[in-house]
PDB file of C-alpha atoms in Angstrom:
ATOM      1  CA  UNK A   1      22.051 -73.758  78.573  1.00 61.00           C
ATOM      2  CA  UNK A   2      20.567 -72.943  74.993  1.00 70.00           C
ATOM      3  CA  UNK A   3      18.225 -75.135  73.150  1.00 76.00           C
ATOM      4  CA  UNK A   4      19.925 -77.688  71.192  1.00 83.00           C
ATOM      5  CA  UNK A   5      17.039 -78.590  68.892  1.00 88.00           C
ATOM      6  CA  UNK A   6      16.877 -76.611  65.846  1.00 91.00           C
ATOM      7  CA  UNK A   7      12.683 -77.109  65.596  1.00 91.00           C
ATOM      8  CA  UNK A   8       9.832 -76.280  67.844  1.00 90.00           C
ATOM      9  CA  UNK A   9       7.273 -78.554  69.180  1.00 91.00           C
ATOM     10  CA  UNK A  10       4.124 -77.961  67.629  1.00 91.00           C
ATOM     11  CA  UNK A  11       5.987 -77.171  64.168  1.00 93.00           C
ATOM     12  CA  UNK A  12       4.135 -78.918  60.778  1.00 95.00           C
ATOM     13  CA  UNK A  13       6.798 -81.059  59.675  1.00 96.00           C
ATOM     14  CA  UNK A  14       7.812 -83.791  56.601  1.00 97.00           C
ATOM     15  CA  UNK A  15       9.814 -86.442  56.866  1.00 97.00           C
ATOM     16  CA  UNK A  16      11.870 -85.300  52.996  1.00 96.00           C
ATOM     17  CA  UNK A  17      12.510 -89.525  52.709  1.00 97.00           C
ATOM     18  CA  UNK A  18       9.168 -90.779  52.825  1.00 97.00           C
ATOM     19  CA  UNK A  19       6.862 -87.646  52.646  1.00 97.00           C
ATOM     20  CA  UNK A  20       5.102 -88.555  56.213  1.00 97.00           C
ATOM     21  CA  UNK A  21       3.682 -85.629  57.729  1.00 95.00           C
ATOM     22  CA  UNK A  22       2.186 -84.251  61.355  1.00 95.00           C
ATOM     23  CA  UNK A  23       3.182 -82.395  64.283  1.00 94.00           C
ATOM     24  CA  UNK A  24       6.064 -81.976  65.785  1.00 95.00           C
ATOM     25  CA  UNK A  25       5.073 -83.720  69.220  1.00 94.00           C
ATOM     26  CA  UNK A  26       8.468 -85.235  71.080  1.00 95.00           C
ATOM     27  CA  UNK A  27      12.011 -84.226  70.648  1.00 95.00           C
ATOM     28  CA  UNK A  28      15.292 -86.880  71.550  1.00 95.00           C
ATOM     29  CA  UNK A  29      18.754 -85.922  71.985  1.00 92.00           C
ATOM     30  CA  UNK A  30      21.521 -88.501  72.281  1.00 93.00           C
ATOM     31  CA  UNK A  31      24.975 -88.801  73.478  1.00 93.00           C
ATOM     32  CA  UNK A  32      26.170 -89.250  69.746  1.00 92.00           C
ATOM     33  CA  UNK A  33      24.902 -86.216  68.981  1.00 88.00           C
ATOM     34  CA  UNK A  34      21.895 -87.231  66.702  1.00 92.00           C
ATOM     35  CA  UNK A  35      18.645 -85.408  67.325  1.00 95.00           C
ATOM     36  CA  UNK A  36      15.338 -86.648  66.462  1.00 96.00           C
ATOM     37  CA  UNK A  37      11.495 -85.479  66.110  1.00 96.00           C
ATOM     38  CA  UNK A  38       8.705 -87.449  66.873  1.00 97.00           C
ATOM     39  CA  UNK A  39       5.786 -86.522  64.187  1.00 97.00           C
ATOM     40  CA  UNK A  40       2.301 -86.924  65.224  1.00 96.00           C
ATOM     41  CA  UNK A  41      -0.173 -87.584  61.922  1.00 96.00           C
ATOM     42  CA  UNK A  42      -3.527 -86.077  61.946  1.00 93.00           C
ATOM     43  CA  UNK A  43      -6.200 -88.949  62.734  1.00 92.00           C
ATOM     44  CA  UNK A  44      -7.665 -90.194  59.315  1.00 91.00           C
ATOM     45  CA  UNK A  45     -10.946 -89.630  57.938  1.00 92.00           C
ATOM     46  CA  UNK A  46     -12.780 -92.179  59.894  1.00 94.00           C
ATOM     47  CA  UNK A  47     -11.530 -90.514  63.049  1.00 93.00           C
ATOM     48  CA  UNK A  48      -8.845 -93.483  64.006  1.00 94.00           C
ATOM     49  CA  UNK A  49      -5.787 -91.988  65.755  1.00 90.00           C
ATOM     50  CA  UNK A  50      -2.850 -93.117  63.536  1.00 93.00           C
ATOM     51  CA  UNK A  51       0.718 -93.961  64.849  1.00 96.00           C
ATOM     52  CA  UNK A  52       3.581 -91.319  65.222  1.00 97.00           C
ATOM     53  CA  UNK A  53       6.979 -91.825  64.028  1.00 97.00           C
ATOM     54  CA  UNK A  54      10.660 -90.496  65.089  1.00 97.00           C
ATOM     55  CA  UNK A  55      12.505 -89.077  62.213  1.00 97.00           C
ATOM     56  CA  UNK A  56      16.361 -87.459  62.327  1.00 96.00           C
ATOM     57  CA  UNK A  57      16.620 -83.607  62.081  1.00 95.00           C
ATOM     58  CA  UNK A  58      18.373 -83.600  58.723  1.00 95.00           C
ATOM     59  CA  UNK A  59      15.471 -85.231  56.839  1.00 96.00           C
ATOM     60  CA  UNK A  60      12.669 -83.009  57.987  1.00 96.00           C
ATOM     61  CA  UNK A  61      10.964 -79.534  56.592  1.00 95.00           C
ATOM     62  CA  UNK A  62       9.178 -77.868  58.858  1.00 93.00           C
ATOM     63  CA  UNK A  63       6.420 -75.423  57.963  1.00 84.00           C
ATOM     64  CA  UNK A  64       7.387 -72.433  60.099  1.00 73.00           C
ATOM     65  CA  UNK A  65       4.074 -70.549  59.273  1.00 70.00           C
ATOM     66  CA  UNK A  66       1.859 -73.433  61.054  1.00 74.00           C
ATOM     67  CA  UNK A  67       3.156 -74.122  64.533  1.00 75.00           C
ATOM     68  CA  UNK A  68       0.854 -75.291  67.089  1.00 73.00           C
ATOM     69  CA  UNK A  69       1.031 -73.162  70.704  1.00 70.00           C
ATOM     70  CA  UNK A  70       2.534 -74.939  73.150  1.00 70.00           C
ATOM     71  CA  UNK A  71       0.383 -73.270  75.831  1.00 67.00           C
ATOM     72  CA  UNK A  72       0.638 -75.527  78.595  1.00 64.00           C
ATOM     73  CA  UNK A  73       3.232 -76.253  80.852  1.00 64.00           C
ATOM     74  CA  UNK A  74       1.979 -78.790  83.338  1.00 64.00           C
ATOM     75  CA  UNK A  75       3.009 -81.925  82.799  1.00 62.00           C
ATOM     76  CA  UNK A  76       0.556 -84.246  84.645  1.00 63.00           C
ATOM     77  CA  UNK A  77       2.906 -84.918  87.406  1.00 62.00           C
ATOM     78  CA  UNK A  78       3.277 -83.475  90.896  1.00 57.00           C
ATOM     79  CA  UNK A  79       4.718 -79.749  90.969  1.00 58.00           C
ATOM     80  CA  UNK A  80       5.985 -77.640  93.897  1.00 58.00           C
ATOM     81  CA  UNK A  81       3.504 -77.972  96.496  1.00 59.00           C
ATOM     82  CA  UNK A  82       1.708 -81.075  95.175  1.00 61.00           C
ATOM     83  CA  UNK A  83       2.839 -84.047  96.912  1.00 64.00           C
ATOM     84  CA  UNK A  84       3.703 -87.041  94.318  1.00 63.00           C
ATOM     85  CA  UNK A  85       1.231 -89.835  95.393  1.00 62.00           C
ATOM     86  CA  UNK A  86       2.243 -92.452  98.362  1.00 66.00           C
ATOM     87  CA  UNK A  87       1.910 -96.643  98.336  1.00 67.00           C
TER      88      UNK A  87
END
């Protein structure tokens, strides 16, 4: 199966509409076919972590010269012979 989502994670990206801009962090894909991005703003000058947004694929530009490595592919949760935790 081929990837459906025309930008990478990691890309720089602007919402065209209302200029907000970040990191490409999450990607959606619904039934109805829309596809969204979830853009991740640097924190602000006072160091406080400032809330992402989800945007559709036909309003954002994305800076193809400054994507972010995705170099890891662990995902936190248990993987082949890690057992998931028991209760």
């Amino acid at each position: 199966m081929s990837n459906p989502f025309k930008f990478p994670l990691g890309a720089k990206a602007t919402d065209r509409v209302t200029n907000f801009t970040g990191t490409i962090t999450g990607r959606s894909d619904y039934i109805a076919g829309c596809r969204q991005y979830c853009i991740t703003p640097k924190v602000d000058g006072d160091g406080k972590i400032l809330e992402s947004h989800w945007f559709d694929e036909e309003r954002i530009d994305v800076d193809e010269a400054q994507v972010v490595p995705v170099t890891s592919t662990k995902t936190g949760g248990p993987t082949g012979s890690e057992r998931a935790p028991v209760r």
